[in-house]
Coordinates of C-alpha atoms in Angstrom, one line a residue:
Chain A
M1 CA 18.2 -151.5 -55.0
K2 CA 14.8 -150.6 -53.4
T3 CA 16.5 -149.9 -50.2
K4 CA 19.4 -147.7 -51.4
S5 CA 16.6 -145.7 -53.4
I6 CA 14.7 -145.5 -49.8
V7 CA 17.7 -144.3 -48.1
A8 CA 18.4 -141.7 -50.7
I9 CA 15.0 -140.2 -50.2
L10 CA 14.8 -140.2 -46.6
F11 CA 18.5 -138.5 -46.6
G12 CA 17.0 -136.1 -48.8
V13 CA 13.9 -135.2 -46.8
A14 CA 16.7 -135.3 -43.8
A15 CA 18.7 -132.6 -45.7
A16 CA 15.6 -130.4 -46.7
F17 CA 14.8 -130.2 -43.1
L18 CA 18.0 -129.0 -42.1
I19 CA 18.2 -126.5 -44.8
A20 CA 14.4 -125.3 -44.0
G21 CA 16.0 -125.0 -40.3
C22 CA 18.7 -122.9 -41.5
A23 CA 17.1 -120.5 -44.0
G24 CA 17.1 -117.0 -42.8
H25 CA 19.2 -117.5 -40.3
S26 CA 22.5 -117.0 -42.6
T27 CA 23.6 -114.1 -40.3
K28 CA 23.4 -115.1 -36.6
A29 CA 22.2 -112.2 -34.1
S30 CA 24.8 -111.4 -31.5
E31 CA 24.6 -109.1 -28.8
A32 CA 27.3 -106.6 -30.5
S33 CA 25.1 -106.6 -34.2
Y34 CA 21.6 -106.9 -32.9
K35 CA 19.9 -103.4 -33.1
T36 CA 16.6 -102.7 -31.5
P37 CA 13.8 -103.1 -34.4
E38 CA 11.6 -99.8 -34.4
V39 CA 7.9 -99.5 -34.0
I40 CA 6.5 -96.6 -35.6
L41 CA 2.7 -95.8 -35.8
S42 CA 1.7 -95.1 -39.1
H43 CA -2.3 -94.0 -38.4
A44 CA -5.3 -95.0 -36.6
E45 CA -8.6 -95.7 -38.3
V46 CA -12.1 -96.3 -36.8
P47 CA -12.4 -99.8 -38.8
S48 CA -16.1 -100.1 -37.4
Y49 CA -18.7 -97.6 -36.3
F50 CA -21.8 -98.0 -34.2
G51 CA -22.5 -94.6 -33.4
M52 CA -23.2 -93.3 -29.9
W53 CA -25.8 -95.0 -27.9
F54 CA -26.4 -96.1 -24.3
Y55 CA -29.2 -97.6 -22.2
D56 CA -29.3 -98.5 -18.7
A57 CA -30.7 -101.7 -16.8
K58 CA -34.2 -100.0 -16.6
V59 CA -34.9 -100.0 -20.1
Q60 CA -36.0 -103.4 -21.7
P61 CA -34.6 -104.0 -24.7
V62 CA -36.8 -105.6 -27.7
R63 CA -34.4 -108.8 -27.5
G64 CA -31.7 -109.8 -25.0
K65 CA -31.1 -108.9 -21.5
P66 CA -31.5 -105.1 -20.0
G67 CA -28.2 -104.0 -18.5
N68 CA -26.0 -100.9 -18.8
N69 CA -25.2 -101.4 -22.7
G70 CA -23.8 -98.9 -24.9
S71 CA -22.1 -98.7 -28.3
P72 CA -18.3 -100.0 -28.5
L73 CA -16.1 -97.6 -30.0
I74 CA -13.5 -99.3 -32.3
Y75 CA -10.4 -98.1 -33.2
A76 CA -7.4 -100.0 -35.3
F77 CA -3.7 -98.9 -34.9
I78 CA -1.5 -99.5 -37.7
F79 CA 2.4 -100.0 -36.8
N80 CA 5.4 -100.1 -39.2
I81 CA 7.6 -102.6 -37.5
K82 CA 11.2 -101.8 -39.1
N83 CA 13.9 -104.5 -38.8
P84 CA 17.3 -102.9 -39.1
N85 CA 19.6 -106.3 -39.0
D86 CA 20.4 -108.4 -41.4
F87 CA 18.7 -111.3 -39.9
P88 CA 15.0 -112.0 -39.5
V89 CA 13.5 -111.2 -35.9
L90 CA 10.5 -112.6 -34.5
M91 CA 8.3 -110.1 -32.5
D92 CA 6.8 -112.1 -29.8
N93 CA 4.4 -109.3 -28.4
L94 CA 3.5 -105.8 -28.4
R95 CA 1.5 -103.8 -26.0
F96 CA 0.6 -100.2 -25.5
T97 CA -1.7 -97.8 -23.7
V98 CA -4.6 -96.1 -25.5
A99 CA -5.2 -92.5 -24.2
L100 CA -7.8 -90.1 -25.3
E101 CA -7.2 -86.5 -24.4
G102 CA -4.9 -87.6 -21.6
F103 CA -6.9 -90.3 -19.8
D104 CA -5.8 -93.8 -20.4
L105 CA -9.1 -96.0 -21.5
S106 CA -7.2 -99.2 -22.3
T107 CA -4.1 -101.4 -22.5
V108 CA -3.9 -103.3 -25.5
N109 CA -2.1 -106.5 -26.2
S110 CA -1.1 -108.3 -29.3
Q111 CA 0.3 -111.7 -28.4
E112 CA 0.5 -113.3 -32.0
Q113 CA 4.2 -114.2 -33.3
T114 CA 5.4 -112.1 -36.4
W115 CA 8.5 -112.7 -38.2
V116 CA 10.2 -109.7 -39.4
P117 CA 12.7 -110.6 -42.3
G118 CA 16.3 -108.7 -42.2
G119 CA 16.1 -105.1 -43.6
K120 CA 12.4 -105.2 -44.0
T121 CA 9.2 -103.5 -42.7
T122 CA 6.3 -105.4 -41.8
Q123 CA 2.8 -103.6 -41.0
L124 CA 0.8 -104.7 -38.2
R125 CA -2.7 -103.8 -37.3
V126 CA -4.1 -104.3 -33.7
P127 CA -7.4 -103.7 -32.9
C128 CA -8.8 -101.8 -29.8
V129 CA -12.2 -102.4 -28.3
L130 CA -13.5 -99.4 -26.1
G131 CA -17.2 -100.0 -23.9
M132 CA -18.8 -97.0 -22.7
A133 CA -19.5 -98.6 -19.2
E134 CA -15.7 -100.0 -19.0
A135 CA -14.3 -96.5 -20.0
S136 CA -16.9 -94.6 -17.2
G137 CA -15.4 -97.0 -14.8
A138 CA -11.9 -95.9 -15.6
L139 CA -12.6 -92.3 -15.9
M140 CA -14.2 -92.3 -12.2
L141 CA -12.0 -94.4 -10.5
A142 CA -8.6 -94.0 -12.0
G143 CA -9.3 -90.6 -13.2
G144 CA -11.6 -88.9 -10.6
Y145 CA -9.3 -86.4 -9.5
K146 CA -8.2 -85.5 -12.8
L147 CA -12.1 -84.9 -14.0
K148 CA -12.4 -82.9 -10.7
E149 CA -9.3 -80.7 -11.4
K150 CA -10.4 -80.2 -14.9
N151 CA -14.1 -79.8 -14.0
L152 CA -15.2 -82.5 -16.2
K153 CA -17.7 -85.2 -16.2
A154 CA -17.2 -88.5 -17.2
W155 CA -20.0 -89.3 -19.5
D156 CA -19.7 -85.8 -21.3
L157 CA -16.5 -86.7 -22.2
I158 CA -17.5 -90.3 -23.4
E159 CA -20.4 -88.9 -25.4
K160 CA -18.0 -86.5 -27.0
W161 CA -15.7 -89.2 -27.8
W162 CA -17.8 -91.6 -29.2
T163 CA -19.9 -88.8 -31.5
A164 CA -16.8 -87.3 -32.8
A165 CA -14.4 -90.2 -33.2
P166 CA -14.8 -90.6 -36.9
D167 CA -13.2 -87.1 -37.2
F168 CA -10.3 -87.8 -35.1
S169 CA -11.0 -84.4 -33.8
F170 CA -9.2 -84.8 -30.4
P171 CA -5.8 -86.4 -30.1
I172 CA -5.1 -90.4 -29.5
E173 CA -2.2 -91.2 -27.8
V174 CA -0.2 -94.4 -27.7
R175 CA 1.5 -94.4 -24.6
D176 CA 4.0 -97.1 -22.5
G177 CA 4.7 -99.0 -25.8
S178 CA 6.6 -102.0 -25.5
A179 CA 7.5 -104.6 -28.4
V180 CA 9.5 -107.9 -27.5
F181 CA 11.8 -109.1 -30.6
K182 CA 13.9 -112.2 -30.4
A183 CA 16.5 -113.5 -32.2
D184 CA 19.0 -116.8 -31.9
G185 CA 18.0 -116.7 -28.1
L186 CA 18.6 -112.9 -27.8
T187 CA 15.9 -110.6 -26.6
K188 CA 15.2 -106.8 -27.4
V189 CA 12.5 -104.6 -26.2
A190 CA 11.7 -101.5 -28.4
A191 CA 9.8 -98.7 -26.4
F192 CA 7.4 -96.6 -28.3
K193 CA 4.9 -93.8 -28.0
A194 CA 2.8 -91.8 -30.6
K195 CA 0.1 -89.1 -30.9
Y196 CA -2.4 -89.4 -33.9
P197 CA -3.5 -87.1 -35.6
Chain B
M1 CA 21.6 -152.0 -39.6
K2 CA 20.3 -150.3 -42.2
A3 CA 17.0 -149.4 -40.4
R4 CA 19.1 -148.0 -37.4
A5 CA 21.1 -145.6 -39.7
L6 CA 17.9 -144.5 -41.2
V7 CA 16.2 -143.8 -37.5
M8 CA 19.4 -142.1 -36.6
V9 CA 19.3 -139.7 -39.7
L10 CA 16.0 -138.9 -39.1
A11 CA 16.5 -138.2 -35.4
I12 CA 19.1 -136.0 -36.0
A13 CA 17.5 -134.3 -38.8
F14 CA 14.4 -133.7 -36.8
A15 CA 16.5 -132.5 -33.7
F16 CA 17.9 -129.9 -35.9
S17 CA 14.6 -128.5 -37.6
P18 CA 12.8 -125.9 -36.3
G19 CA 10.2 -127.8 -35.7
A20 CA 11.7 -129.5 -32.8
M21 CA 10.8 -127.2 -30.0
A22 CA 10.2 -128.2 -26.4
Q23 CA 6.8 -128.8 -25.3
E24 CA 5.0 -125.6 -24.3
V25 CA 3.3 -125.2 -20.9
V26 CA 0.4 -122.9 -21.8
I27 CA -1.1 -120.8 -19.1
G28 CA -3.9 -118.5 -19.5
A29 CA -3.9 -114.7 -17.4
L30 CA -7.4 -112.5 -17.5
N31 CA -6.8 -109.1 -16.6
D32 CA -8.4 -105.8 -16.4
M33 CA -7.0 -103.3 -18.5
T34 CA -9.7 -101.4 -19.5
G35 CA -12.4 -101.2 -16.8
A36 CA -12.9 -99.7 -13.7
T37 CA -10.0 -101.5 -12.0
S38 CA -7.7 -100.9 -14.9
D39 CA -5.6 -98.2 -12.9
V40 CA -4.1 -101.1 -11.0
G41 CA -5.1 -103.9 -13.3
K42 CA -3.1 -102.6 -15.9
D43 CA 0.3 -102.8 -13.3
Y44 CA -0.5 -106.0 -12.1
A45 CA -1.0 -107.2 -15.8
L46 CA 2.3 -106.0 -16.6
G47 CA 3.9 -107.9 -13.9
V48 CA 2.5 -111.1 -14.7
A49 CA 4.0 -111.1 -18.2
E50 CA 7.2 -109.5 -16.8
A51 CA 7.4 -112.8 -14.0
V52 CA 6.3 -115.5 -16.9
N53 CA 9.6 -114.0 -18.8
Y54 CA 11.7 -114.6 -15.7
C55 CA 10.4 -118.0 -15.3
N56 CA 11.2 -119.0 -18.6
D57 CA 14.7 -117.2 -18.6
N58 CA 15.2 -119.6 -15.7
G59 CA 14.2 -122.9 -16.9
G60 CA 10.5 -122.6 -17.8
V61 CA 8.7 -125.7 -16.1
N62 CA 11.5 -128.2 -15.9
G63 CA 12.8 -127.6 -19.2
K64 CA 9.5 -126.6 -20.7
P65 CA 8.7 -123.3 -21.7
I66 CA 5.6 -121.4 -20.5
K67 CA 3.6 -119.9 -23.0
L68 CA 1.6 -117.1 -21.5
I69 CA -1.7 -116.4 -23.1
Q70 CA -2.7 -112.7 -21.9
F71 CA -6.4 -111.3 -22.2
D72 CA -7.9 -108.2 -21.0
Y73 CA -11.6 -108.6 -20.0
G74 CA -12.5 -105.0 -18.9
Y75 CA -14.1 -106.7 -15.8
R76 CA -16.9 -107.5 -17.8
V77 CA -17.9 -111.2 -16.5
P78 CA -19.4 -112.5 -19.7
E79 CA -15.7 -111.6 -21.3
A80 CA -14.4 -113.9 -18.4
L81 CA -16.2 -116.7 -19.5
T82 CA -15.4 -116.5 -23.0
K83 CA -11.9 -116.1 -22.5
Y84 CA -11.9 -119.0 -19.9
K85 CA -13.6 -121.3 -22.8
L86 CA -10.8 -120.0 -25.1
F87 CA -8.2 -121.0 -22.3
Q88 CA -9.4 -124.6 -22.3
R89 CA -9.4 -124.7 -26.1
M90 CA -5.6 -123.8 -26.0
K91 CA -5.2 -126.5 -23.4
A92 CA -4.2 -124.1 -20.5
V93 CA -3.2 -126.2 -17.6
A94 CA -4.0 -123.0 -15.0
I95 CA -4.9 -119.5 -15.0
E96 CA -3.7 -116.1 -13.5
G97 CA -7.0 -114.6 -12.9
W98 CA -7.8 -111.1 -11.4
G99 CA -10.1 -109.7 -8.9
T100 CA -13.6 -110.5 -7.5
G101 CA -15.5 -110.0 -10.8
D102 CA -13.9 -113.0 -12.6
T103 CA -12.7 -114.8 -9.6
E104 CA -16.3 -115.4 -8.1
A105 CA -18.1 -116.0 -11.4
L106 CA -15.6 -118.6 -12.3
A107 CA -15.1 -120.1 -9.0
P108 CA -17.8 -123.0 -9.6
T109 CA -16.4 -124.0 -13.1
V110 CA -12.8 -123.7 -11.9
T111 CA -13.6 -126.3 -9.3
A112 CA -15.9 -128.5 -11.5
D113 CA -13.0 -128.2 -14.4
K114 CA -10.1 -128.8 -11.7
M115 CA -8.7 -125.7 -13.2
P116 CA -6.1 -123.9 -10.8
Y117 CA -7.1 -120.4 -10.8
V118 CA -4.6 -118.2 -9.0
S119 CA -6.2 -114.8 -8.8
A120 CA -5.6 -111.3 -6.8
S121 CA -9.0 -111.8 -5.2
Y122 CA -7.7 -112.4 -1.6
S123 CA -11.1 -112.8 0.0
G124 CA -11.2 -115.4 3.0
H125 CA -13.7 -116.9 1.5
L126 CA -11.8 -118.6 -1.3
T127 CA -9.2 -120.2 1.5
D128 CA -11.7 -123.3 2.5
P129 CA -10.6 -126.0 0.1
K130 CA -14.0 -127.9 1.0
K131 CA -15.4 -125.3 -1.3
T132 CA -13.4 -123.7 -3.7
P133 CA -10.1 -126.2 -3.8
Y134 CA -9.1 -124.4 -7.2
N135 CA -8.9 -121.0 -6.0
L136 CA -5.4 -120.3 -4.9
F137 CA -3.4 -116.9 -4.3
A138 CA 0.1 -116.6 -2.9
A139 CA -0.9 -113.8 -0.1
T140 CA -2.5 -113.8 3.3
D141 CA -6.3 -113.2 3.0
Y142 CA -8.5 -109.7 3.5
S143 CA -9.6 -111.3 6.6
T144 CA -6.4 -112.5 8.0
N145 CA -4.9 -108.9 7.0
A146 CA -7.8 -107.2 8.6
R147 CA -7.3 -109.0 11.7
A148 CA -3.7 -108.4 12.0
T149 CA -3.8 -104.9 11.2
L150 CA -6.4 -104.1 13.8
T151 CA -4.3 -105.8 16.5
A152 CA -1.0 -103.9 15.2
W153 CA -2.9 -100.7 15.6
H154 CA -4.1 -101.9 19.4
D155 CA -0.5 -103.3 19.7
T156 CA 1.3 -100.0 19.0
R157 CA -1.0 -97.0 18.9
W158 CA -3.6 -97.9 21.4
K159 CA -1.0 -98.7 24.0
Q160 CA 0.3 -95.1 23.8
H161 CA -3.1 -93.4 23.8
A162 CA -3.7 -91.0 26.5
D163 CA -7.3 -92.9 27.1
N164 CA -5.7 -96.4 27.5
G165 CA -7.0 -98.0 30.5
K166 CA -9.6 -95.0 31.0
R167 CA -12.4 -96.3 28.3
K168 CA -12.6 -99.0 25.4
P169 CA -11.2 -98.1 22.2
R170 CA -13.5 -96.9 19.3
F171 CA -13.4 -98.3 16.2
A172 CA -15.7 -98.0 12.5
C173 CA -15.7 -99.4 9.1
V174 CA -15.9 -97.4 6.1
Y175 CA -16.5 -99.1 2.7
M176 CA -18.8 -99.8 -0.1
F177 CA -21.5 -101.9 1.2
A178 CA -22.3 -103.4 -2.1
S179 CA -18.9 -103.8 -3.2
P180 CA -18.1 -107.8 -2.6
Y181 CA -14.5 -106.9 -2.3
A182 CA -14.9 -104.1 -0.1
S183 CA -17.3 -106.0 2.2
A184 CA -15.7 -109.5 2.5
P185 CA -13.5 -109.1 5.7
I186 CA -16.3 -107.2 7.5
K187 CA -17.1 -109.9 9.7
A188 CA -14.0 -110.7 10.4
I189 CA -12.6 -107.4 11.5
K190 CA -15.8 -106.8 13.6
D191 CA -15.1 -110.2 15.3
Q192 CA -11.6 -109.2 16.0
A193 CA -12.5 -105.7 17.4
T194 CA -14.9 -107.3 19.8
L195 CA -11.8 -109.6 20.8
L196 CA -9.9 -106.8 21.3
G197 CA -12.4 -104.9 23.4
F198 CA -13.5 -102.3 20.6
D199 CA -16.9 -100.5 20.7
I200 CA -18.0 -100.5 17.4
G201 CA -19.4 -97.3 15.8
P202 CA -22.0 -97.2 12.7
D203 CA -20.8 -98.4 9.3
Q204 CA -20.2 -95.8 6.4
D205 CA -21.3 -96.7 3.2
V206 CA -18.8 -94.9 0.4
S207 CA -18.8 -95.7 -3.1
L208 CA -15.7 -97.0 -4.7
F209 CA -15.9 -93.9 -7.2
A210 CA -16.4 -91.1 -4.3
I211 CA -14.2 -88.3 -4.4
D212 CA -16.8 -86.3 -2.0
T213 CA -17.0 -88.4 1.4
K214 CA -17.9 -85.3 3.7
S215 CA -21.5 -86.6 4.5
Q216 CA -20.1 -89.9 5.9
V217 CA -17.5 -88.3 7.5
L218 CA -19.9 -86.4 9.3
G219 CA -22.0 -89.5 9.8
L220 CA -19.2 -90.7 12.2
K221 CA -18.4 -87.2 14.1
E222 CA -20.6 -88.1 17.1
F223 CA -19.0 -91.3 17.6
K224 CA -15.7 -90.2 17.6
P225 CA -14.0 -93.3 16.6
D226 CA -10.0 -93.6 17.4
V227 CA -9.7 -95.7 14.4
V228 CA -11.3 -96.4 10.9
W229 CA -10.9 -99.3 8.8
H230 CA -11.2 -99.0 5.2
G231 CA -12.2 -101.7 3.0
N232 CA -12.3 -99.7 -0.3
T233 CA -9.7 -98.7 -3.1
T234 CA -7.0 -96.0 -3.1
M235 CA -8.9 -93.2 -4.7
S236 CA -12.3 -93.4 -2.5
V237 CA -9.7 -93.8 0.7
S238 CA -7.7 -91.0 -0.1
A239 CA -11.0 -88.8 -0.5
F240 CA -12.2 -89.8 2.8
M241 CA -8.9 -89.2 4.4
R242 CA -8.8 -85.8 2.9
D243 CA -12.2 -85.2 3.9
A244 CA -11.6 -86.5 7.6
Y245 CA -8.4 -84.3 8.1
A246 CA -10.2 -81.3 6.7
L247 CA -13.4 -81.7 8.9
G248 CA -11.2 -82.5 12.1
L249 CA -12.6 -86.2 12.4
G250 CA -9.6 -87.2 14.6
A251 CA -9.6 -90.7 14.0
Q252 CA -6.3 -92.7 12.8
H253 CA -6.9 -95.0 9.7
I254 CA -6.5 -98.5 8.6
V255 CA -6.5 -99.8 5.2
N256 CA -7.1 -102.6 3.3
L257 CA -4.7 -104.0 0.8
W258 CA -6.0 -102.6 -2.7
G259 CA -6.5 -99.1 -0.7
L260 CA -2.6 -98.8 0.2
D261 CA -0.2 -98.3 -2.5
E262 CA 2.3 -95.7 -3.6
N263 CA -0.7 -93.5 -4.9
L264 CA -2.3 -93.4 -1.4
P265 CA 0.4 -90.7 0.1
R266 CA 0.4 -89.1 -3.2
L267 CA -3.4 -88.7 -3.6
A268 CA -4.1 -88.1 0.5
E269 CA -0.9 -86.1 1.3
K270 CA -0.5 -85.4 5.0
A271 CA -4.0 -86.6 5.8
A272 CA -2.5 -90.1 5.1
E273 CA 0.2 -89.4 7.6
G274 CA 0.3 -92.5 9.7
A275 CA -2.2 -94.6 8.3
M276 CA -1.4 -98.3 8.6
G277 CA -2.0 -101.4 6.7
A278 CA -1.2 -104.9 5.8
T279 CA 0.5 -106.1 2.6
V280 CA 0.8 -109.5 1.3
C281 CA 4.4 -108.5 -0.1
A282 CA 7.2 -105.7 -0.4
F283 CA 6.6 -102.4 -2.1
Y284 CA 7.9 -102.0 -5.6
G285 CA 11.6 -101.5 -5.5
E286 CA 11.7 -102.2 -1.6
K287 CA 14.9 -104.3 -0.5
T288 CA 14.1 -107.7 -0.6
P289 CA 16.2 -111.0 -2.2
L290 CA 14.2 -111.3 -5.5
M291 CA 13.2 -107.5 -5.8
P292 CA 16.2 -106.3 -8.1
K293 CA 15.0 -109.0 -10.7
V294 CA 11.3 -107.7 -10.3
V295 CA 12.8 -104.1 -11.2
E296 CA 15.4 -105.4 -13.8
Y297 CA 12.4 -107.2 -15.7
A298 CA 10.1 -104.2 -15.6
K299 CA 12.6 -102.0 -16.8
K300 CA 13.7 -104.7 -19.8
F301 CA 10.2 -105.5 -21.0
N302 CA 8.3 -102.3 -20.1
P303 CA 10.9 -99.6 -20.8
G304 CA 8.3 -97.1 -21.8
V305 CA 6.6 -97.3 -18.2
P306 CA 8.6 -94.9 -15.8
S307 CA 9.5 -96.6 -12.6
E308 CA 7.5 -94.0 -10.5
K309 CA 4.4 -95.5 -12.3
R310 CA 5.0 -98.9 -11.0
L311 CA 3.4 -100.2 -7.8
I312 CA 3.2 -103.0 -5.2
R313 CA 0.5 -104.7 -7.7
T314 CA 3.7 -105.5 -9.8
V315 CA 5.0 -107.4 -7.2
Q316 CA 1.6 -109.1 -6.1
A317 CA 1.8 -110.3 -9.9
W318 CA 5.3 -111.7 -9.4
S319 CA 3.9 -113.7 -6.0
N320 CA 1.0 -115.3 -7.9
V321 CA 3.3 -115.9 -11.0
L322 CA 6.3 -117.4 -9.0
A323 CA 3.7 -119.5 -6.6
L324 CA 2.1 -121.2 -9.7
W325 CA 5.5 -121.9 -11.4
E326 CA 6.9 -123.6 -8.2
A327 CA 3.6 -125.7 -8.1
M328 CA 3.8 -126.4 -11.8
K329 CA 7.4 -127.7 -11.4
R330 CA 6.9 -129.9 -8.4
A331 CA 3.8 -131.4 -10.0
D332 CA 5.7 -132.2 -13.2
K333 CA 8.3 -133.9 -11.3
A334 CA 5.7 -135.8 -10.2
G335 CA 4.5 -136.7 -13.6
A336 CA 1.2 -134.6 -12.9
L337 CA 1.4 -131.8 -14.8
N338 CA -2.5 -131.0 -14.9
G339 CA -5.1 -129.1 -12.7
E340 CA -5.1 -132.0 -10.1
G341 CA -1.5 -132.5 -10.0
I342 CA -0.6 -128.9 -9.7
L343 CA -3.2 -128.6 -6.9
K344 CA -2.1 -131.7 -5.2
K345 CA 1.2 -132.4 -5.9
G346 CA 2.3 -128.9 -6.4
F347 CA 0.6 -126.1 -4.0
E348 CA -0.4 -128.7 -1.3
T349 CA 3.1 -129.7 -0.8
M350 CA 4.6 -126.4 -0.2
Q351 CA 5.8 -125.8 3.4
D352 CA 7.1 -122.1 4.5
F353 CA 8.3 -121.7 0.8
D354 CA 9.8 -118.4 0.8
L355 CA 9.7 -115.8 -2.6
G356 CA 11.8 -113.6 -1.9
L357 CA 9.5 -111.0 -2.2
G358 CA 8.9 -109.7 1.0
G359 CA 5.5 -111.7 1.9
A360 CA 4.1 -114.4 4.2
K361 CA 6.1 -118.1 3.3
L362 CA 3.9 -120.1 1.8
T363 CA 2.0 -123.4 3.2
Y364 CA -1.1 -124.8 1.2
T365 CA -2.5 -128.2 3.1
A366 CA -5.5 -130.1 1.7
T367 CA -7.5 -128.7 4.5
D368 CA -6.8 -124.9 4.8
H369 CA -5.1 -122.7 1.8
R370 CA -4.7 -119.8 3.8
V371 CA -1.1 -119.5 3.6
S372 CA 0.0 -118.0 6.7
G373 CA -1.5 -115.9 10.1
S374 CA 2.0 -114.1 9.9
V375 CA 1.3 -110.5 8.2
P376 CA 3.5 -107.8 7.7
V377 CA 2.1 -104.6 8.7
Y378 CA 3.1 -101.1 7.6
E379 CA 2.5 -97.2 8.2
I380 CA 3.2 -94.2 6.2
K381 CA 5.8 -91.8 7.8
D382 CA 7.0 -88.6 5.7
G383 CA 5.0 -90.2 2.8
K384 CA 6.9 -93.5 2.7
F385 CA 5.9 -96.7 3.8
K386 CA 7.9 -98.3 7.0
L387 CA 7.1 -101.5 8.5
V388 CA 5.5 -101.3 11.9
Q389 CA 5.5 -105.0 12.8
V390 CA 4.7 -108.8 11.8
T391 CA 1.6 -109.6 13.4
D392 CA 1.1 -113.4 13.9
I393 CA -2.6 -114.1 14.5
K394 CA -2.1 -117.7 14.1
S395 CA 0.4 -117.8 16.9
R396 CA -1.3 -115.5 19.1
W397 CA -4.9 -117.3 18.7
P398 CA -4.2 -120.8 18.0
D399 CA -7.2 -122.0 19.6
K400 CA -9.4 -119.4 17.3
W401 CA -7.0 -119.9 14.0
P402 CA -8.9 -122.9 12.8
S403 CA -12.1 -121.5 13.0
W404 CA -11.3 -118.4 11.3
M405 CA -10.8 -120.2 7.8
G406 CA -13.5 -119.4 5.1
W407 CA -14.7 -116.0 6.2

């Protein structure tokens, strides 16, 4: 009797495993039915603001080591991820480049796997931290000719961006975006770009 | 009997449950997508991720999927060290690194930890397994490339020069003295210049950020070099070429790898005509057996990035990923999918292994991590890259080749 009960419980557990495995997979993705989900920039934020300051290696800080240190500029990009399918999709990776006034400054990668239920929209927040020294390097090395053509100086631009960031008085671009979605062994990649505001 | 049935039921149930996933093989990637090298670092980083997708679509590591954890470190060394610790906590078995900054900072650590570190810093200093056994790359090193390119110039251009036989050819180096990357092959290329009978002129210090190099061009006017070697990256190399063209320096140019890509003829235009350089693989889209896959995966996984923005850096990334993949598969088959196994049972078992991407066939031994002495040298003709010759310095100077390792 006791053995029969154990068998029944184990069958129950096994059935639960199977049901759990099948949950959400009532409709399977196929090449014909699988539509590429959409990635739309809802808005951008400055979630934490540290102002604009920079000191170089000649300055002895009160604590810590001297160096080329400046305030970080932190943005958060909030995306709406729309799943037009009637089955759930797994977003495996999302990547995009952040450009300020046409200058590429950072390529951001969100690697956390996120399920989007069938027919639903999920919001995803992706942080992007810009450093002054890194931005000056990117501007002078990658954008050197562009700065020269526009008669701009890297540090003038950085000062302007870091000071005016909370006002969103200059456009921020999301470029070269791609997001990888998986369902039932099939992969779709959504391309996206946006300008804010 | 009942117990056996129970075990079977549970096994079947588990096999069909979502928790039953094949064991993942974690690899880390450190890239620069924000800092001073982000112009080429982004392309390389995209290539790493695309190549890992290709590996997974082709069976992963003997059936085990590869989980790539990829971070931007902005070329900040403290950030690289922080992310390295994270990779360790996430049980990464190997790391795809990036440039001189992270590679040199982490070299002692990866050696102590026996962590294979496959990076795009191809310094000859990293090729001696007695010093840096876990620093690897699927490419010929900067020093071998520099020797091969100067030799190719001597073989082809100097042979046809009107002054050949009347005087020695004149050679000078242009690079940022303080940059470990740019200065890495200086000793080797000057040694090669001496070997080939060049007169060597005064080095010129040009910043990696320079867009005006007139004073350095004028600094070489009196010496009248026949050929100038460039150790910097594309922007400052193109600036020097433009200034040299405008000021009538009259020298031809040979360029290290990171100064030679699809952007060089775009930036330097006609001043880049005839420039020569060694590559470690084919250019993006060039005809090689695996290139269609490189292009296919680039289009599939990064459809928003136009093809014309993709560079040879993508192909370099694929080379490093495919070499690590092969090493991991071999190590896994030998039952040693760990750092030491990936090195000893993986990389160091490769002999003339062809990645199908136009680079040298890879051979790593326990005593020498230079993959080959055979280097494809290209020139820019009508704005396009054309193969000039494959220079095999190992076969040409077999007696000297062993002593050239590590510098």
